[in-house]
């Protein structure tokens, strides 16, 4: 039996493109660039969190729709789609990196087995193995694609799907707790040393267990949108209002970063609500954006944008071989 047709949200295509642009501009700061890149690109890291929320929402919503209409998850179909969506461009990028050292933006690559098992983000030493480091986010997403459907099937098997919201809240609390523990164990003893930034990336920024809040937020939105008629009605009825709230919250968020010495290890806590509004607004007001969707559909194509993201560091390095510099972390 074929899976039900997935509800389309055109606004999310725009978000995907925006997230890619944000990350590209942020990473472009490593190379020779005009001054405005530093000014606006410093917020590009938020694009990664947006990717996680989008993935959590879109993937879990597909699975929730299958459960709602078919009372089962088409696991084989799901994994086949994920394979052909991700593996071909990812494999091509790996071939370029491992076959042509000239294209590497830094000196060394992590072990090949870490890339093919999608565990490169675990204990990633950015200083010594910084080449293709941006694959860390893909590793987290792939781990999510692999494990979440299996967890969801367990909830269905034991007829406990209605309790998944409590599981998500517990998971959110756990990832925050693990981040606090990691901060105390690894960052505090090494504060004010030249090694702090490397440890911060290795122990807090890259590991899966400290970066689950974005995916959990997306799953939570998808669950309530699919199973709560009141939530869905509210979102669809107040899309324009939520859109303007989202714009206001974004501006306040940016001002706060300018004014305060923000402890970025914990920024995701605030960014949960930031992204929640972002997704909800686009779910609710996607009709507003329909008239420009066709024009940018080509650049929003999943395959094109995904390969563009995977290979952007190679292109930047090739074009700026003599202009590379280190970002101040």
GROMACS .gro file of C-alpha atoms in nm:
model
  329
    1UNK     CA    1   0.000   0.000   0.000
    2UNK     CA    2   0.136   0.342  -0.095
    3UNK     CA    3   0.187   0.602   0.171
    4UNK     CA    4  -0.058   0.895   0.178
    5UNK     CA    5   0.021   1.214  -0.007
    6UNK     CA    6   0.221   1.446   0.215
    7UNK     CA    7   0.079   1.789   0.284
    8UNK     CA    8   0.296   2.051   0.117
    9UNK     CA    9   0.420   2.364   0.290
   10UNK     CA   10   0.566   2.594   0.028
   11UNK     CA   11   0.697   2.838   0.288
   12UNK     CA   12   0.936   2.575   0.418
   13UNK     CA   13   1.116   2.571   0.082
   14UNK     CA   14   1.195   2.937   0.140
   15UNK     CA   15   1.322   2.857   0.487
   16UNK     CA   16   1.548   2.585   0.349
   17UNK     CA   17   1.701   2.830   0.105
   18UNK     CA   18   1.739   3.095   0.374
   19UNK     CA   19   1.908   2.847   0.609
   20UNK     CA   20   2.159   2.750   0.338
   21UNK     CA   21   2.239   3.114   0.259
   22UNK     CA   22   2.290   3.189   0.629
   23UNK     CA   23   2.534   2.901   0.673
   24UNK     CA   24   2.723   2.980   0.352
   25UNK     CA   25   2.773   3.344   0.450
   26UNK     CA   26   2.887   3.239   0.798
   27UNK     CA   27   3.144   2.995   0.659
   28UNK     CA   28   3.260   3.247   0.400
   29UNK     CA   29   3.412   3.444   0.688
   30UNK     CA   30   3.703   3.196   0.680
   31UNK     CA   31   3.819   3.345   0.351
   32UNK     CA   32   3.898   3.687   0.207
   33UNK     CA   33   3.570   3.878   0.208
   34UNK     CA   34   3.412   4.225   0.221
   35UNK     CA   35   3.337   4.385   0.558
   36UNK     CA   36   2.959   4.330   0.542
   37UNK     CA   37   3.016   3.952   0.560
   38UNK     CA   38   3.150   3.987   0.915
   39UNK     CA   39   2.864   4.215   1.015
   40UNK     CA   40   2.579   3.998   0.892
   41UNK     CA   41   2.746   3.659   0.864
   42UNK     CA   42   2.808   3.632   1.239
   43UNK     CA   43   2.447   3.516   1.282
   44UNK     CA   44   2.474   3.249   1.014
   45UNK     CA   45   2.517   2.973   1.273
   46UNK     CA   46   2.143   2.999   1.340
   47UNK     CA   47   2.084   2.842   0.999
   48UNK     CA   48   2.203   2.505   1.131
   49UNK     CA   49   1.943   2.511   1.409
   50UNK     CA   50   1.681   2.601   1.151
   51UNK     CA   51   1.788   2.295   0.948
   52UNK     CA   52   1.737   2.073   1.251
   53UNK     CA   53   1.389   2.209   1.324
   54UNK     CA   54   1.290   2.176   0.959
   55UNK     CA   55   1.414   1.816   0.946
   56UNK     CA   56   1.240   1.725   1.270
   57UNK     CA   57   0.915   1.874   1.148
   58UNK     CA   58   0.913   1.746   0.790
   59UNK     CA   59   1.034   1.393   0.857
   60UNK     CA   60   0.822   1.327   1.165
   61UNK     CA   61   0.515   1.474   0.997
   62UNK     CA   62   0.549   1.223   0.712
   63UNK     CA   63   0.561   0.941   0.965
   64UNK     CA   64   0.271   1.076   1.169
   65UNK     CA   65   0.063   1.105   0.850
   66UNK     CA   66   0.133   0.740   0.768
   67UNK     CA   67   0.026   0.634   1.115
   68UNK     CA   68  -0.288   0.841   1.095
   69UNK     CA   69  -0.400   0.710   0.755
   70UNK     CA   70  -0.245   0.362   0.737
   71UNK     CA   71  -0.198   0.267   1.104
   72UNK     CA   72   0.161   0.173   1.023
   73UNK     CA   73   0.495   0.313   0.912
   74UNK     CA   74   0.623   0.222   0.566
   75UNK     CA   75   0.975   0.174   0.693
   76UNK     CA   76   1.125   0.033   0.374
   77UNK     CA   77   0.984   0.313   0.162
   78UNK     CA   78   1.103   0.573   0.412
   79UNK     CA   79   1.463   0.447   0.418
   80UNK     CA   80   1.478   0.409   0.040
   81UNK     CA   81   1.367   0.770  -0.007
   82UNK     CA   82   1.619   0.894   0.248
   83UNK     CA   83   1.895   0.691   0.081
   84UNK     CA   84   1.843   0.834  -0.267
   85UNK     CA   85   1.788   1.184  -0.135
   86UNK     CA   86   2.112   1.197   0.064
   87UNK     CA   87   2.365   0.929  -0.029
   88UNK     CA   88   2.435   1.014  -0.399
   89UNK     CA   89   2.542   1.379  -0.341
   90UNK     CA   90   2.712   1.283  -0.015
   91UNK     CA   91   2.908   1.003  -0.182
   92UNK     CA   92   3.013   1.233  -0.465
   93UNK     CA   93   3.138   1.490  -0.215
   94UNK     CA   94   3.335   1.224  -0.027
   95UNK     CA   95   3.495   1.110  -0.352
   96UNK     CA   96   3.607   1.465  -0.425
   97UNK     CA   97   3.752   1.512  -0.077
   98UNK     CA   98   3.935   1.181  -0.055
   99UNK     CA   99   4.050   1.161  -0.418
  100UNK     CA  100   4.161   1.521  -0.476
  101UNK     CA  101   4.354   1.667  -0.180
  102UNK     CA  102   4.383   1.996  -0.368
  103UNK     CA  103   4.016   2.064  -0.297
  104UNK     CA  104   4.047   2.025   0.081
  105UNK     CA  105   3.997   2.348   0.273
  106UNK     CA  106   4.226   2.228   0.556
  107UNK     CA  107   4.508   1.983   0.606
  108UNK     CA  108   4.349   1.662   0.733
  109UNK     CA  109   4.029   1.462   0.704
  110UNK     CA  110   3.877   1.247   0.979
  111UNK     CA  111   3.883   0.873   0.916
  112UNK     CA  112   3.677   0.752   0.620
  113UNK     CA  113   3.480   0.511   0.838
  114UNK     CA  114   3.351   0.803   1.045
  115UNK     CA  115   3.197   0.956   0.735
  116UNK     CA  116   3.034   0.638   0.607
  117UNK     CA  117   2.894   0.555   0.953
  118UNK     CA  118   2.781   0.914   1.008
  119UNK     CA  119   2.971   0.941   1.337
  120UNK     CA  120   3.213   1.212   1.227
  121UNK     CA  121   3.051   1.461   1.467
  122UNK     CA  122   3.153   1.256   1.773
  123UNK     CA  123   3.477   1.387   1.926
  124UNK     CA  124   3.545   1.596   1.616
  125UNK     CA  125   3.874   1.782   1.661
  126UNK     CA  126   3.830   2.091   1.449
  127UNK     CA  127   4.190   2.201   1.487
  128UNK     CA  128   4.350   1.881   1.353
  129UNK     CA  129   4.069   1.736   1.138
  130UNK     CA  130   3.884   2.043   1.014
  131UNK     CA  131   3.835   1.937   0.651
  132UNK     CA  132   3.469   1.870   0.565
  133UNK     CA  133   3.383   1.952   0.925
  134UNK     CA  134   3.045   2.090   0.818
  135UNK     CA  135   2.929   1.731   0.765
  136UNK     CA  136   2.872   1.713   1.141
  137UNK     CA  137   2.515   1.838   1.104
  138UNK     CA  138   2.443   1.579   0.836
  139UNK     CA  139   2.566   1.309   1.074
  140UNK     CA  140   2.314   1.420   1.337
  141UNK     CA  141   2.034   1.426   1.083
  142UNK     CA  142   2.123   1.080   0.954
  143UNK     CA  143   2.126   0.943   1.307
  144UNK     CA  144   1.782   1.096   1.348
  145UNK     CA  145   1.654   0.944   1.022
  146UNK     CA  146   1.778   0.602   1.128
  147UNK     CA  147   1.659   0.594   1.488
  148UNK     CA  148   1.344   0.803   1.515
  149UNK     CA  149   1.121   0.576   1.299
  150UNK     CA  150   1.231   0.280   1.511
  151UNK     CA  151   1.147   0.460   1.834
  152UNK     CA  152   0.815   0.565   1.686
  153UNK     CA  153   0.734   0.204   1.597
  154UNK     CA  154   0.793   0.107   1.959
  155UNK     CA  155   0.540   0.364   2.075
  156UNK     CA  156   0.292   0.229   1.821
  157UNK     CA  157   0.356  -0.133   1.914
  158UNK     CA  158   0.280  -0.069   2.280
  159UNK     CA  159  -0.007   0.168   2.192
  160UNK     CA  160   0.161   0.459   2.367
  161UNK     CA  161   0.178   0.711   2.083
  162UNK     CA  162  -0.019   0.962   2.289
  163UNK     CA  163   0.268   0.968   2.542
  164UNK     CA  164   0.530   1.073   2.289
  165UNK     CA  165   0.491   1.435   2.395
  166UNK     CA  166   0.620   1.341   2.740
  167UNK     CA  167   0.908   1.152   2.583
  168UNK     CA  168   0.999   1.458   2.376
  169UNK     CA  169   0.991   1.682   2.681
  170UNK     CA  170   1.215   1.438   2.867
  171UNK     CA  171   1.455   1.427   2.572
  172UNK     CA  172   1.465   1.805   2.562
  173UNK     CA  173   1.540   1.820   2.934
  174UNK     CA  174   1.810   1.555   2.895
  175UNK     CA  175   1.996   1.735   2.618
  176UNK     CA  176   1.996   2.057   2.823
  177UNK     CA  177   2.122   1.869   3.128
  178UNK     CA  178   2.399   1.701   2.927
  179UNK     CA  179   2.505   2.037   2.791
  180UNK     CA  180   2.532   2.179   3.142
  181UNK     CA  181   2.732   1.877   3.258
  182UNK     CA  182   2.963   1.901   2.956
  183UNK     CA  183   3.017   2.269   3.025
  184UNK     CA  184   3.114   2.202   3.386
  185UNK     CA  185   3.337   1.904   3.305
  186UNK     CA  186   3.520   2.030   2.999
  187UNK     CA  187   3.484   2.407   2.956
  188UNK     CA  188   3.509   2.546   3.309
  189UNK     CA  189   3.847   2.378   3.382
  190UNK     CA  190   3.985   2.512   3.052
  191UNK     CA  191   3.847   2.865   3.052
  192UNK     CA  192   4.084   3.145   2.951
  193UNK     CA  193   4.312   2.904   2.765
  194UNK     CA  194   4.394   2.889   2.395
  195UNK     CA  195   4.232   2.546   2.382
  196UNK     CA  196   3.886   2.651   2.503
  197UNK     CA  197   3.729   2.699   2.161
  198UNK     CA  198   3.846   2.357   2.035
  199UNK     CA  199   3.708   2.179   2.343
  200UNK     CA  200   3.382   2.372   2.319
  201UNK     CA  201   3.326   2.255   1.963
  202UNK     CA  202   3.429   1.898   2.042
  203UNK     CA  203   3.232   1.851   2.364
  204UNK     CA  204   2.930   2.081   2.328
  205UNK     CA  205   2.869   2.208   1.976
  206UNK     CA  206   2.917   1.892   1.767
  207UNK     CA  207   2.795   1.594   1.978
  208UNK     CA  208   2.448   1.460   1.903
  209UNK     CA  209   2.342   1.437   2.266
  210UNK     CA  210   2.390   1.812   2.319
  211UNK     CA  211   2.216   1.920   1.997
  212UNK     CA  212   1.878   1.747   2.011
  213UNK     CA  213   1.660   2.048   2.094
  214UNK     CA  214   1.609   2.154   1.732
  215UNK     CA  215   1.497   1.810   1.615
  216UNK     CA  216   1.278   1.763   1.924
  217UNK     CA  217   1.112   2.100   1.865
  218UNK     CA  218   1.034   2.008   1.504
  219UNK     CA  219   0.891   1.670   1.607
  220UNK     CA  220   0.675   1.835   1.872
  221UNK     CA  221   0.531   2.084   1.625
  222UNK     CA  222   0.456   1.805   1.376
  223UNK     CA  223   0.287   1.591   1.643
  224UNK     CA  224   0.054   1.863   1.765
  225UNK     CA  225  -0.015   1.983   1.411
  226UNK     CA  226  -0.116   1.632   1.307
  227UNK     CA  227  -0.303   1.519   1.617
  228UNK     CA  228  -0.440   1.836   1.774
  229UNK     CA  229  -0.719   1.995   1.571
  230UNK     CA  230  -0.717   2.302   1.797
  231UNK     CA  231  -0.345   2.356   1.744
  232UNK     CA  232  -0.376   2.314   1.367
  233UNK     CA  233  -0.677   2.545   1.347
  234UNK     CA  234  -0.501   2.811   1.552
  235UNK     CA  235  -0.191   2.800   1.333
  236UNK     CA  236  -0.383   2.808   1.006
  237UNK     CA  237  -0.615   3.083   1.128
  238UNK     CA  238  -0.346   3.312   1.265
  239UNK     CA  239  -0.067   3.268   1.015
  240UNK     CA  240  -0.025   3.639   0.937
  241UNK     CA  241  -0.025   3.739   1.305
  242UNK     CA  242   0.231   3.472   1.390
  243UNK     CA  243   0.441   3.586   1.096
  244UNK     CA  244   0.471   3.939   1.234
  245UNK     CA  245   0.537   3.803   1.584
  246UNK     CA  246   0.814   3.595   1.430
  247UNK     CA  247   0.969   3.903   1.265
  248UNK     CA  248   0.957   4.094   1.593
  249UNK     CA  249   1.111   3.810   1.791
  250UNK     CA  250   1.388   3.780   1.533
  251UNK     CA  251   1.473   4.148   1.568
  252UNK     CA  252   1.476   4.129   1.950
  253UNK     CA  253   1.697   3.821   1.930
  254UNK     CA  254   1.951   3.996   1.709
  255UNK     CA  255   1.955   4.308   1.930
  256UNK     CA  256   2.019   4.092   2.234
  257UNK     CA  257   2.322   3.937   2.066
  258UNK     CA  258   2.459   4.283   1.991
  259UNK     CA  259   2.408   4.416   2.344
  260UNK     CA  260   2.520   4.128   2.563
  261UNK     CA  261   2.811   3.891   2.599
  262UNK     CA  262   2.595   3.596   2.504
  263UNK     CA  263   2.705   3.254   2.629
  264UNK     CA  264   2.659   3.077   2.299
  265UNK     CA  265   2.685   2.733   2.451
  266UNK     CA  266   2.328   2.780   2.575
  267UNK     CA  267   2.184   2.995   2.295
  268UNK     CA  268   1.976   2.703   2.169
  269UNK     CA  269   1.748   2.728   2.473
  270UNK     CA  270   1.622   3.067   2.356
  271UNK     CA  271   1.645   2.961   1.994
  272UNK     CA  272   1.391   2.683   2.058
  273UNK     CA  273   1.112   2.940   2.078
  274UNK     CA  274   1.276   3.143   1.800
  275UNK     CA  275   1.255   2.851   1.560
  276UNK     CA  276   0.917   2.738   1.692
  277UNK     CA  277   0.765   3.069   1.584
  278UNK     CA  278   0.951   3.051   1.254
  279UNK     CA  279   0.810   2.713   1.161
  280UNK     CA  280   0.460   2.784   1.286
  281UNK     CA  281   0.439   3.108   1.095
  282UNK     CA  282   0.539   2.945   0.769
  283UNK     CA  283   0.297   2.657   0.824
  284UNK     CA  284   0.020   2.907   0.885
  285UNK     CA  285   0.094   3.166   0.620
  286UNK     CA  286   0.246   2.956   0.342
  287UNK     CA  287  -0.035   3.075   0.112
  288UNK     CA  288   0.107   3.428   0.137
  289UNK     CA  289   0.430   3.303  -0.014
  290UNK     CA  290   0.274   3.093  -0.288
  291UNK     CA  291   0.304   3.355  -0.559
  292UNK     CA  292   0.687   3.355  -0.543
  293UNK     CA  293   0.732   2.983  -0.484
  294UNK     CA  294   0.735   2.886  -0.849
  295UNK     CA  295   1.007   3.139  -0.931
  296UNK     CA  296   1.252   3.003  -0.674
  297UNK     CA  297   1.151   2.638  -0.692
  298UNK     CA  298   1.460   2.545  -0.889
  299UNK     CA  299   1.706   2.683  -0.635
  300UNK     CA  300   1.500   2.529  -0.353
  301UNK     CA  301   1.526   2.181  -0.502
  302UNK     CA  302   1.637   1.952  -0.221
  303UNK     CA  303   1.902   1.773  -0.423
  304UNK     CA  304   2.059   2.090  -0.560
  305UNK     CA  305   2.065   2.278  -0.230
  306UNK     CA  306   2.196   1.975  -0.044
  307UNK     CA  307   2.492   1.922  -0.278
  308UNK     CA  308   2.555   2.297  -0.279
  309UNK     CA  309   2.581   2.289   0.099
  310UNK     CA  310   2.806   1.982   0.110
  311UNK     CA  311   3.055   2.120  -0.138
  312UNK     CA  312   3.054   2.491  -0.052
  313UNK     CA  313   3.374   2.476   0.154
  314UNK     CA  314   3.559   2.319  -0.138
  315UNK     CA  315   3.447   2.593  -0.376
  316UNK     CA  316   3.528   2.871  -0.131
  317UNK     CA  317   3.876   2.728  -0.075
  318UNK     CA  318   3.937   2.687  -0.448
  319UNK     CA  319   3.834   3.047  -0.518
  320UNK     CA  320   4.020   3.191  -0.220
  321UNK     CA  321   4.333   2.979  -0.193
  322UNK     CA  322   4.546   3.277  -0.101
  323UNK     CA  323   4.291   3.442   0.121
  324UNK     CA  324   4.218   3.185   0.388
  325UNK     CA  325   4.218   3.299   0.749
  326UNK     CA  326   4.098   3.166   1.081
  327UNK     CA  327   3.766   3.268   1.230
  328UNK     CA  328   3.785   3.401   1.583
  329UNK     CA  329   3.579   3.141   1.770
   0.00000   0.00000   0.00000
